[in-house]
Coordinates of C-alpha atoms in Angstrom, one line a residue:
M1 CA 0.0 0.0 0.0
E2 CA 2.9 2.4 0.9
K3 CA 4.6 1.4 -2.3
S4 CA 1.6 2.3 -4.3
A5 CA 1.1 5.6 -2.5
S6 CA 4.8 6.7 -3.1
F7 CA 4.3 5.9 -6.8
L8 CA 1.5 8.4 -7.0
F9 CA 3.7 11.2 -5.6
A10 CA 7.0 10.2 -7.3
G11 CA 6.3 12.4 -10.5
A12 CA 7.1 11.5 -14.1
N13 CA 10.5 10.3 -15.3
F14 CA 11.9 12.3 -18.4
N15 CA 14.1 10.3 -20.7
K16 CA 16.7 13.0 -21.6
K17 CA 18.6 10.7 -24.0
K18 CA 15.5 9.8 -25.9
F19 CA 14.4 13.5 -26.3
A20 CA 17.9 15.1 -26.3
S21 CA 17.4 17.1 -29.6
D22 CA 14.1 18.6 -28.4
F23 CA 15.5 19.4 -25.0
D24 CA 18.5 21.2 -26.5
R25 CA 16.3 23.4 -28.7
F26 CA 14.2 24.4 -25.6
K27 CA 17.4 25.1 -23.6
E28 CA 18.7 27.5 -26.4
K29 CA 15.5 29.6 -26.3
K30 CA 15.6 29.9 -22.5
E31 CA 19.3 31.0 -22.7
A32 CA 18.4 33.6 -25.3
G33 CA 15.6 34.9 -23.0
N34 CA 18.1 35.2 -20.1
L35 CA 20.5 37.1 -22.3
A36 CA 17.8 39.6 -23.2
D37 CA 17.1 40.2 -19.5
D38 CA 20.8 40.7 -18.9
R39 CA 20.9 43.8 -21.4
E40 CA 22.4 47.1 -20.2
P41 CA 20.0 49.6 -18.7
E42 CA 20.8 52.1 -21.5
E43 CA 19.6 49.6 -24.1
V44 CA 16.4 49.0 -22.1
L45 CA 15.8 52.7 -21.9
V46 CA 16.3 53.2 -25.7
S47 CA 13.9 50.3 -26.3
A48 CA 11.3 51.9 -24.0
K49 CA 11.6 55.2 -25.8
K50 CA 11.1 53.5 -29.1
R51 CA 8.0 51.8 -27.8
K52 CA 6.7 55.2 -26.5
R53 CA 7.4 56.9 -29.8
K54 CA 5.7 54.1 -31.6
A55 CA 2.7 54.3 -29.3
R56 CA 2.6 58.1 -29.7
G57 CA 2.7 57.7 -33.5
S58 CA -0.1 55.2 -33.5
D59 CA -2.1 57.5 -31.2
M60 CA -1.5 60.5 -33.6
I61 CA -2.5 58.4 -36.5
G62 CA -5.7 57.5 -34.6
R63 CA -6.4 61.1 -33.9
L64 CA -5.8 62.0 -37.5
R65 CA -8.1 59.2 -38.6
S66 CA -10.9 60.4 -36.2
K67 CA -10.4 64.0 -37.5
K68 CA -10.7 62.9 -41.0
A69 CA -13.8 60.9 -40.1
R70 CA -15.3 64.0 -38.5
K71 CA -14.4 66.0 -41.5
G72 CA -16.0 63.4 -43.7
L73 CA -19.2 63.7 -41.7
H74 CA -19.2 67.5 -42.3
I75 CA -18.6 67.0 -46.0
V76 CA -21.5 64.5 -46.1
K77 CA -23.6 67.1 -44.3
D78 CA -22.5 69.9 -46.6
N79 CA -23.2 67.6 -49.6
D80 CA -26.7 66.9 -48.2
E81 CA -27.4 70.6 -47.7
S82 CA -26.2 71.5 -51.2
S83 CA -28.2 68.7 -52.8
K84 CA -31.3 69.9 -50.9
R85 CA -30.7 73.5 -52.1
K86 CA -30.3 72.2 -55.7
K87 CA -33.5 70.2 -55.4
E88 CA -35.4 73.2 -54.0
L89 CA -33.9 75.4 -56.8
N90 CA -35.0 72.9 -59.4
R91 CA -38.5 72.8 -57.9
Q92 CA -38.7 76.6 -58.0
I93 CA -37.5 76.7 -61.6
E94 CA -40.3 74.2 -62.5
R95 CA -42.9 76.3 -60.6
D96 CA -41.8 79.4 -62.4
A97 CA -42.0 77.7 -65.8
V98 CA -45.6 76.6 -65.1
F99 CA -46.5 80.0 -63.9
R100 CA -44.9 81.7 -66.9
K101 CA -46.7 79.4 -69.3
K102 CA -50.0 80.2 -67.6
H103 CA -49.5 83.9 -68.2
K104 CA -47.9 83.6 -71.6
I105 CA -44.5 84.9 -70.4
H106 CA -41.5 83.9 -72.5
V107 CA -38.0 84.7 -71.1
S108 CA -34.4 84.1 -72.1
G109 CA -31.3 85.0 -70.2
N110 CA -29.2 84.0 -67.2
D111 CA -30.6 83.6 -63.7
V112 CA -33.9 85.1 -64.5
A113 CA -35.8 86.2 -61.3
S114 CA -39.0 84.5 -60.4
P115 CA -42.2 86.3 -61.6
L116 CA -44.5 88.1 -59.1
K117 CA -47.5 86.3 -57.9
N118 CA -49.1 89.5 -56.6
F119 CA -48.1 93.1 -55.6
A120 CA -47.7 92.1 -51.9
E121 CA -44.5 90.2 -53.0
L122 CA -42.9 93.5 -53.7
S123 CA -42.9 94.1 -50.0
S124 CA -42.0 90.6 -48.8
R125 CA -39.3 89.9 -51.5
Y126 CA -37.9 93.4 -52.1
G127 CA -38.9 95.6 -49.1
C128 CA -41.2 97.9 -51.1
E129 CA -42.4 100.9 -49.2
S130 CA -46.1 101.2 -48.3
Y131 CA -46.7 104.5 -50.2
L132 CA -45.8 102.8 -53.5
L133 CA -48.2 99.8 -52.9
Q134 CA -50.9 102.3 -52.0
N135 CA -50.3 104.3 -55.2
I136 CA -50.4 101.2 -57.3
A137 CA -53.8 100.2 -55.8
D138 CA -55.1 103.8 -56.3
L139 CA -54.2 103.5 -60.0
G140 CA -56.6 100.6 -60.2
F141 CA -54.0 97.7 -60.4
K142 CA -55.3 94.8 -58.3
E143 CA -53.0 92.1 -59.8
P144 CA -49.8 92.6 -61.8
T145 CA -50.2 92.3 -65.6
P146 CA -47.9 89.7 -67.3
I147 CA -45.3 92.2 -68.2
Q148 CA -45.3 93.6 -64.7
R149 CA -45.0 90.1 -63.2
Q150 CA -41.7 89.5 -64.9
A151 CA -40.1 92.8 -65.8
I152 CA -40.3 94.3 -62.3
P153 CA -38.3 91.4 -60.6
V154 CA -35.8 91.4 -63.4
L155 CA -35.0 95.1 -63.0
L156 CA -35.0 94.9 -59.2
S157 CA -32.4 92.1 -59.4
G158 CA -30.1 94.5 -61.2
Q159 CA -30.3 92.9 -64.6
E160 CA -30.9 94.8 -67.8
C161 CA -34.0 94.0 -69.8
F162 CA -35.6 94.4 -73.2
A163 CA -39.3 93.7 -73.2
C164 CA -42.1 93.3 -75.7
A165 CA -45.7 93.3 -74.6
P166 CA -49.1 94.1 -76.2
T167 CA -50.4 97.6 -76.2
G168 CA -52.2 98.7 -73.1
S169 CA -50.6 96.0 -70.9
G170 CA -49.1 98.3 -68.2
K171 CA -45.5 98.7 -69.5
T172 CA -45.1 102.1 -67.9
L173 CA -45.6 100.8 -64.4
A174 CA -43.3 97.9 -65.2
F175 CA -40.3 100.2 -65.5
V176 CA -41.4 103.1 -63.2
C177 CA -42.1 100.9 -60.1
P178 CA -38.6 99.3 -59.9
M179 CA -37.0 102.6 -60.7
L180 CA -38.6 104.3 -57.7
M181 CA -37.8 101.3 -55.5
K182 CA -34.1 101.5 -56.4
L183 CA -33.8 105.2 -56.1
K184 CA -35.5 105.0 -52.6
H185 CA -35.4 108.7 -51.7
P186 CA -35.1 112.1 -53.4
S187 CA -31.5 113.3 -53.7
A188 CA -29.7 116.5 -54.5
D189 CA -26.9 114.6 -56.3
G190 CA -28.2 115.3 -59.8
V191 CA -30.1 113.3 -62.4
R192 CA -30.4 109.7 -61.4
A193 CA -32.8 108.3 -64.0
V194 CA -33.7 109.1 -67.6
I195 CA -36.8 108.0 -69.5
L196 CA -36.7 108.6 -73.3
C197 CA -39.9 108.7 -75.4
P198 CA -40.2 109.2 -79.2
T199 CA -42.8 112.0 -79.0
R200 CA -43.6 115.0 -76.8
E201 CA -47.1 113.7 -76.2
L202 CA -45.9 110.3 -74.9
A203 CA -43.2 112.1 -72.8
T204 CA -45.9 114.3 -71.3
Q205 CA -48.1 111.3 -70.5
T206 CA -45.2 109.3 -69.0
T207 CA -44.4 112.3 -66.7
R208 CA -47.9 112.5 -65.5
E209 CA -48.1 108.7 -64.8
C210 CA -44.7 108.7 -63.1
K211 CA -45.8 111.5 -60.7
R212 CA -48.9 109.5 -59.8
V213 CA -46.9 106.4 -59.0
A214 CA -44.4 108.5 -56.9
K215 CA -47.1 110.5 -55.1
G216 CA -46.2 111.2 -51.5
K217 CA -42.4 110.7 -51.8
K218 CA -41.3 114.2 -53.2
F219 CA -39.2 112.8 -56.0
R220 CA -38.3 115.6 -58.4
I221 CA -39.7 114.4 -61.8
T222 CA -39.0 116.8 -64.6
L223 CA -40.3 116.9 -68.2
M224 CA -37.8 118.4 -70.6
T225 CA -39.7 121.2 -72.4
R226 CA -38.5 123.7 -75.0
E227 CA -38.6 126.5 -72.4
L228 CA -36.7 124.5 -69.8
L229 CA -34.1 123.6 -72.4
R230 CA -33.7 127.3 -73.2
K231 CA -33.5 128.7 -69.7
A232 CA -32.7 126.1 -67.1
D233 CA -29.3 125.0 -65.8
F234 CA -29.7 121.4 -64.6
S235 CA -26.6 121.6 -62.5
K236 CA -28.5 124.0 -60.2
L237 CA -32.0 122.6 -60.8
P238 CA -32.6 119.6 -58.4
C239 CA -33.9 116.7 -60.5
D240 CA -34.1 112.9 -59.7
I241 CA -35.9 111.7 -62.9
I242 CA -35.9 113.4 -66.3
I243 CA -38.3 112.5 -69.1
S244 CA -37.5 113.7 -72.6
T245 CA -37.5 113.2 -76.3
P246 CA -34.0 112.3 -77.7
Q247 CA -33.6 115.6 -79.6
R248 CA -34.2 117.8 -76.6
L249 CA -32.0 115.8 -74.3
R250 CA -29.2 115.7 -76.8
L251 CA -29.3 119.5 -77.2
A252 CA -29.0 119.8 -73.4
I253 CA -26.0 117.5 -73.4
R254 CA -24.4 119.5 -76.2
K255 CA -24.9 122.8 -74.4
K256 CA -23.4 121.2 -71.3
K257 CA -26.5 122.1 -69.3
I258 CA -27.0 118.6 -67.9
D259 CA -24.7 115.9 -66.4
L260 CA -25.8 112.3 -66.9
S261 CA -22.7 110.7 -65.2
R262 CA -24.7 109.7 -62.1
V263 CA -27.7 108.1 -64.0
E264 CA -28.6 104.8 -62.5
Y265 CA -31.5 103.9 -64.7
L266 CA -32.0 104.5 -68.4
V267 CA -35.3 103.5 -70.0
L268 CA -36.1 103.6 -73.8
D269 CA -39.9 103.6 -74.2
E270 CA -41.2 102.6 -77.6
S271 CA -37.7 101.5 -78.3
D272 CA -38.3 100.3 -81.9
K273 CA -39.2 103.8 -82.8
L274 CA -36.2 105.2 -81.0
F275 CA -33.9 102.9 -82.9
E276 CA -35.0 104.1 -86.3
I277 CA -32.2 105.6 -88.4
D278 CA -33.2 109.3 -87.9
M279 CA -33.1 108.9 -84.1
L280 CA -30.2 106.4 -83.7
K281 CA -27.4 109.0 -83.5
K282 CA -29.3 111.0 -80.9
I283 CA -29.8 107.8 -78.8
D284 CA -26.2 106.9 -79.2
S285 CA -25.0 110.3 -77.8
I286 CA -27.3 110.0 -74.8
V287 CA -26.2 106.4 -74.0
K288 CA -22.5 107.5 -74.2
A289 CA -23.3 110.4 -71.8
C290 CA -24.6 108.0 -69.2
T291 CA -21.2 106.9 -67.9
N292 CA -22.1 105.4 -64.6
P293 CA -20.7 101.8 -64.7
S294 CA -23.5 100.4 -62.6
I295 CA -26.3 101.8 -64.8
V296 CA -29.3 99.5 -65.6
R297 CA -30.7 100.0 -69.1
S298 CA -34.1 98.7 -70.2
L299 CA -36.1 98.8 -73.5
F300 CA -39.9 98.5 -73.7
S301 CA -42.2 98.4 -76.7
A302 CA -45.3 96.7 -78.1
T303 CA -43.2 95.6 -81.2
L304 CA -39.6 94.4 -81.2
P305 CA -38.2 93.8 -84.7
D306 CA -35.1 91.7 -85.0
F307 CA -32.8 94.7 -85.9
V308 CA -33.9 96.4 -82.7
E309 CA -32.9 93.3 -80.7
E310 CA -29.5 93.2 -82.4
L311 CA -28.9 96.9 -81.6
A312 CA -30.1 96.5 -78.0
R313 CA -27.6 93.8 -77.4
T314 CA -24.8 96.2 -78.4
I315 CA -25.6 98.6 -75.6
M316 CA -26.7 96.1 -72.9
H317 CA -24.9 93.6 -70.9
D318 CA -26.3 90.1 -70.2
A319 CA -29.8 91.4 -70.7
V320 CA -32.9 89.4 -70.0
R321 CA -35.4 89.1 -72.9
V322 CA -39.1 89.2 -71.9
I323 CA -41.8 88.6 -74.5
I324 CA -45.5 88.5 -73.5
G325 CA -47.7 86.4 -75.8
R326 CA -46.7 86.4 -79.4
K327 CA -43.9 88.8 -80.4
N328 CA -45.2 91.7 -82.6
A329 CA -48.8 90.8 -82.1
A330 CA -52.0 92.8 -81.6
S331 CA -54.2 92.5 -78.5
D332 CA -56.7 89.7 -78.8
T333 CA -59.4 91.9 -77.2
I334 CA -59.7 94.1 -80.4
K335 CA -62.2 93.2 -83.1
Q336 CA -60.5 93.9 -86.4
R337 CA -62.1 94.5 -89.8
L338 CA -60.9 95.3 -93.3
I339 CA -63.1 97.3 -95.6
F340 CA -62.5 97.8 -99.3
A341 CA -63.3 101.5 -100.1
G342 CA -62.2 101.6 -103.7
S343 CA -61.1 105.2 -103.8
E344 CA -60.6 108.3 -101.7
E345 CA -64.2 109.3 -102.3
G346 CA -65.3 105.8 -101.3
K347 CA -63.3 106.1 -98.0
L348 CA -65.2 109.4 -97.1
I349 CA -68.5 107.9 -98.0
S350 CA -67.8 104.7 -95.9
L351 CA -66.7 106.8 -92.9
R352 CA -69.8 109.0 -92.9
Q353 CA -72.0 105.9 -93.4
S354 CA -70.2 104.2 -90.4
F355 CA -70.9 107.3 -88.2
A356 CA -74.5 107.5 -89.3
E357 CA -75.1 103.8 -88.4
S358 CA -73.2 103.6 -85.1
L359 CA -71.1 106.4 -83.9
N360 CA -69.6 105.1 -80.6
P361 CA -67.3 107.8 -79.3
P362 CA -64.5 108.2 -78.5
V363 CA -63.1 107.4 -81.9
L364 CA -59.5 107.9 -83.3
I365 CA -58.9 108.3 -87.0
F366 CA -55.3 107.8 -88.4
L367 CA -54.0 109.3 -91.6
Q368 CA -50.8 109.1 -93.5
N369 CA -49.6 112.6 -93.0
K370 CA -50.6 116.0 -91.6
V371 CA -51.8 117.4 -95.0
R372 CA -54.4 114.6 -95.3
A373 CA -55.3 115.0 -91.6
K374 CA -56.1 118.7 -92.2
E375 CA -58.1 117.8 -95.3
L376 CA -60.3 115.3 -93.5
Y377 CA -60.8 117.7 -90.6
E378 CA -62.0 120.4 -93.1
E379 CA -64.5 117.8 -94.5
L380 CA -65.9 116.7 -91.1
K381 CA -65.8 119.9 -89.0
F382 CA -69.2 121.0 -90.2
D383 CA -70.8 117.6 -89.7
D384 CA -72.9 117.1 -86.6
I385 CA -70.0 115.5 -84.6
R386 CA -67.4 117.0 -82.3
V387 CA -64.2 116.6 -84.2
D388 CA -60.7 117.8 -83.7
V389 CA -57.3 117.3 -85.3
I390 CA -53.7 116.8 -83.9
H391 CA -50.5 117.0 -86.0
S392 CA -46.9 118.3 -85.8
D393 CA -47.8 121.8 -87.2
L394 CA -49.7 122.7 -84.1
S395 CA -47.9 124.3 -81.1
Q396 CA -47.2 122.3 -78.0
A397 CA -50.1 124.0 -76.2
Q398 CA -52.5 123.3 -79.0
R399 CA -51.5 119.7 -79.2
E400 CA -51.9 119.3 -75.4
D401 CA -55.4 120.9 -75.6
S402 CA -56.5 118.5 -78.3
V403 CA -55.4 115.5 -76.2
D404 CA -56.9 116.9 -73.0
N405 CA -60.3 117.6 -74.7
F406 CA -60.3 114.1 -76.2
R407 CA -59.6 112.6 -72.8
A408 CA -62.3 114.7 -71.1
G409 CA -64.9 113.7 -73.7
K410 CA -65.3 117.2 -75.2
T411 CA -64.0 115.8 -78.5
W412 CA -65.8 112.7 -79.9
V413 CA -63.6 112.1 -82.9
L414 CA -59.9 112.9 -83.0
I415 CA -58.1 112.9 -86.4
A416 CA -54.4 112.2 -86.0
T417 CA -51.2 111.2 -87.7
D418 CA -48.8 108.6 -86.3
V419 CA -47.5 111.2 -83.8
I420 CA -49.9 109.8 -81.2
A421 CA -50.0 106.2 -82.5
R422 CA -47.3 105.1 -80.0
G423 CA -47.7 104.7 -76.3
M424 CA -50.6 107.2 -75.8
D425 CA -53.1 105.9 -73.3
F426 CA -56.6 107.1 -73.9
K427 CA -58.9 105.4 -71.5
G428 CA -62.0 103.9 -73.1
V429 CA -61.3 104.5 -76.8
N430 CA -64.0 102.4 -78.5
C431 CA -62.9 102.5 -82.1
V432 CA -59.8 103.1 -84.1
I433 CA -60.2 103.8 -87.9
N434 CA -57.2 103.5 -90.2
Y435 CA -58.5 105.9 -92.8
D436 CA -55.2 105.6 -94.6
F437 CA -53.6 102.1 -94.7
P438 CA -50.7 101.9 -92.2
D439 CA -47.2 102.0 -93.7
S440 CA -46.2 98.7 -92.0
S441 CA -47.6 95.9 -89.8
L442 CA -45.8 97.4 -86.8
T443 CA -47.5 100.7 -87.3
Y444 CA -50.8 98.9 -87.6
I445 CA -50.2 97.2 -84.2
H446 CA -49.4 100.5 -82.5
R447 CA -52.3 102.4 -84.1
I448 CA -55.0 99.9 -83.2
G449 CA -53.4 99.5 -79.8
R450 CA -55.0 102.8 -78.7
T451 CA -58.2 100.8 -78.1
G452 CA -58.7 97.5 -76.2
R453 CA -56.4 98.6 -73.5
A454 CA -56.0 97.0 -70.0
G455 CA -58.2 94.0 -71.0
R456 CA -61.1 96.1 -72.3
G457 CA -62.7 95.4 -75.7
G458 CA -62.3 97.6 -78.8
E459 CA -62.8 97.8 -82.5
A460 CA -60.4 98.5 -85.4
I461 CA -61.5 99.3 -88.9
T462 CA -59.0 99.6 -91.8
F463 CA -60.0 101.0 -95.1
Y464 CA -58.0 99.9 -98.2
T465 CA -57.8 100.7 -101.9
K466 CA -56.1 98.9 -104.8
K467 CA -52.9 100.8 -104.0
D468 CA -52.9 99.1 -100.6
I469 CA -53.3 95.5 -101.7
P470 CA -49.5 94.7 -101.9
L471 CA -49.3 95.1 -98.1
L472 CA -52.6 93.6 -97.3
R473 CA -51.2 90.1 -96.5
N474 CA -48.8 91.6 -93.8
I475 CA -51.8 93.2 -92.0
A476 CA -53.9 90.0 -92.5
N477 CA -51.2 87.9 -90.7
V478 CA -51.4 90.2 -87.6
M479 CA -55.2 89.8 -87.6
V480 CA -55.1 86.0 -87.9
A481 CA -52.5 85.8 -85.1
S482 CA -54.9 87.6 -82.8
G483 CA -57.9 85.4 -83.7
C484 CA -59.7 87.6 -86.3
E485 CA -61.3 86.2 -89.5
V486 CA -59.8 87.2 -92.8
P487 CA -61.0 86.4 -96.3
S488 CA -59.1 83.4 -97.7
W489 CA -58.0 85.2 -100.9
I490 CA -56.0 87.7 -98.9
L491 CA -54.0 84.9 -97.2
V492 CA -52.7 83.6 -100.5
L493 CA -51.3 87.0 -101.5
R494 CA -47.6 87.3 -101.6
K495 CA -46.1 88.7 -98.3
Q496 CA -44.1 91.8 -98.9
K497 CA -40.6 92.4 -97.4
W498 CA -40.4 95.1 -94.7
K499 CA -40.5 98.5 -96.1
K500 CA -42.6 101.6 -95.5
H501 CA -45.8 101.7 -97.6
L502 CA -46.4 105.4 -98.4
P503 CA -48.3 105.6 -101.8
R504 CA -49.2 108.9 -103.3
R505 CA -52.9 109.4 -102.6
D506 CA -55.5 111.6 -104.2
S507 CA -56.9 114.6 -102.2
I508 CA -59.7 113.9 -99.7
S509 CA -62.8 115.4 -101.3
I510 CA -66.3 114.4 -102.5
R511 CA -66.8 117.4 -104.7
P512 CA -67.7 116.4 -108.3
Q513 CA -64.9 116.5 -110.9
D514 CA -66.7 119.3 -112.9
E515 CA -66.8 121.6 -109.9
E516 CA -63.0 121.7 -109.6

């Protein structure tokens, strides 16, 4: 029993001879371990420093990695925000496109501002003052017209603009409103805005409308008259906005009576007329006199021929093009008719017959020149209608009286040349009669545009003779584009290239030949 117990506690016997090779290998490793422990203290210290450096390096790498990770998170966040902004911008562009299509607004240009939904947005988007919103409401504008919806934001964003919109669509407010908003307050620094109009009548009307929009703000708005040009020195006369014809303003520049170097806004109203050859040099000298590098130029008209667009681009920088409806089109609220009168005598008979059947004043009658306007006036002045005439031979006071009497209803029928065919706003003109065929389709659009304004209805009657048939197709195309019916034989006529149609016409008279 004892023997067996000692066997249990005796341990295991290791045969060193049998496992000599394995034992030697283990012994070498152990000795190597002992040698390492026997290193000098300096060697141990250096090794510890290396380990610390290695640990510090790995720690720095870790911190850099975590910093990059945090930066990556910021980049991801920034990317998310920019993608959100891009999505919102794309959604806004889509909404604007739908809105423009609804209101027949066509635009081209870079970064075009969103159109106005209502006049209240002038305050929320651009900080418009309350006096201006009140004046707009007092003028009878409840909602912006299509040209106002787009042109106002474009000009307020500081971009230049050339715009084409139908007659009577509120173009004057479209450029006066942003002008007053940008000028903000009256100043004694000299002329800060210029509005150019092709005729004295339109300049007078624009001045009156501008003062109504600016009511309550004490802006100094000045109409350049002959008397003012002769006597005034604009360096001493305080003026914020000046409204003029090109000829008078150019004379003031030549006489060094006016300094346009501080002009912030330049507007060319009825720009296609202003860019005609006889006015082009005058316009060029005025544009060159406006040397302010931050000036904003704008062009407005009911018609915008291609040559005007090309010229406009030479004086404007990165301009936005705004077209309302069809380019160079008449208003679709005007009922248009063509009447073959045969001869000059036939015209006068047709006119009197029309008056006898249904005279619905106020009526505007357009003729080719002032001689023929005087002749027709002499024929009608003894008829039982209140008739007057306006032409360039009359003095400024006489012309203003003729326009004022027509506006006041004292004159039922106003005989005129193309001097008032552009831009003049006669409220409630019921009928326009082209007694003499217009010299071009553009003149036709401007003439008949004196009726059917601001969405109201109107009528346009055009007399023609054999001499006018070559240009009949051009006028018929305008009529068809605005939804009017035209005889099919006219539509197969050859369309004439653009040139003024000014045939020599017989005298206006119904006297028999043997009495002459």
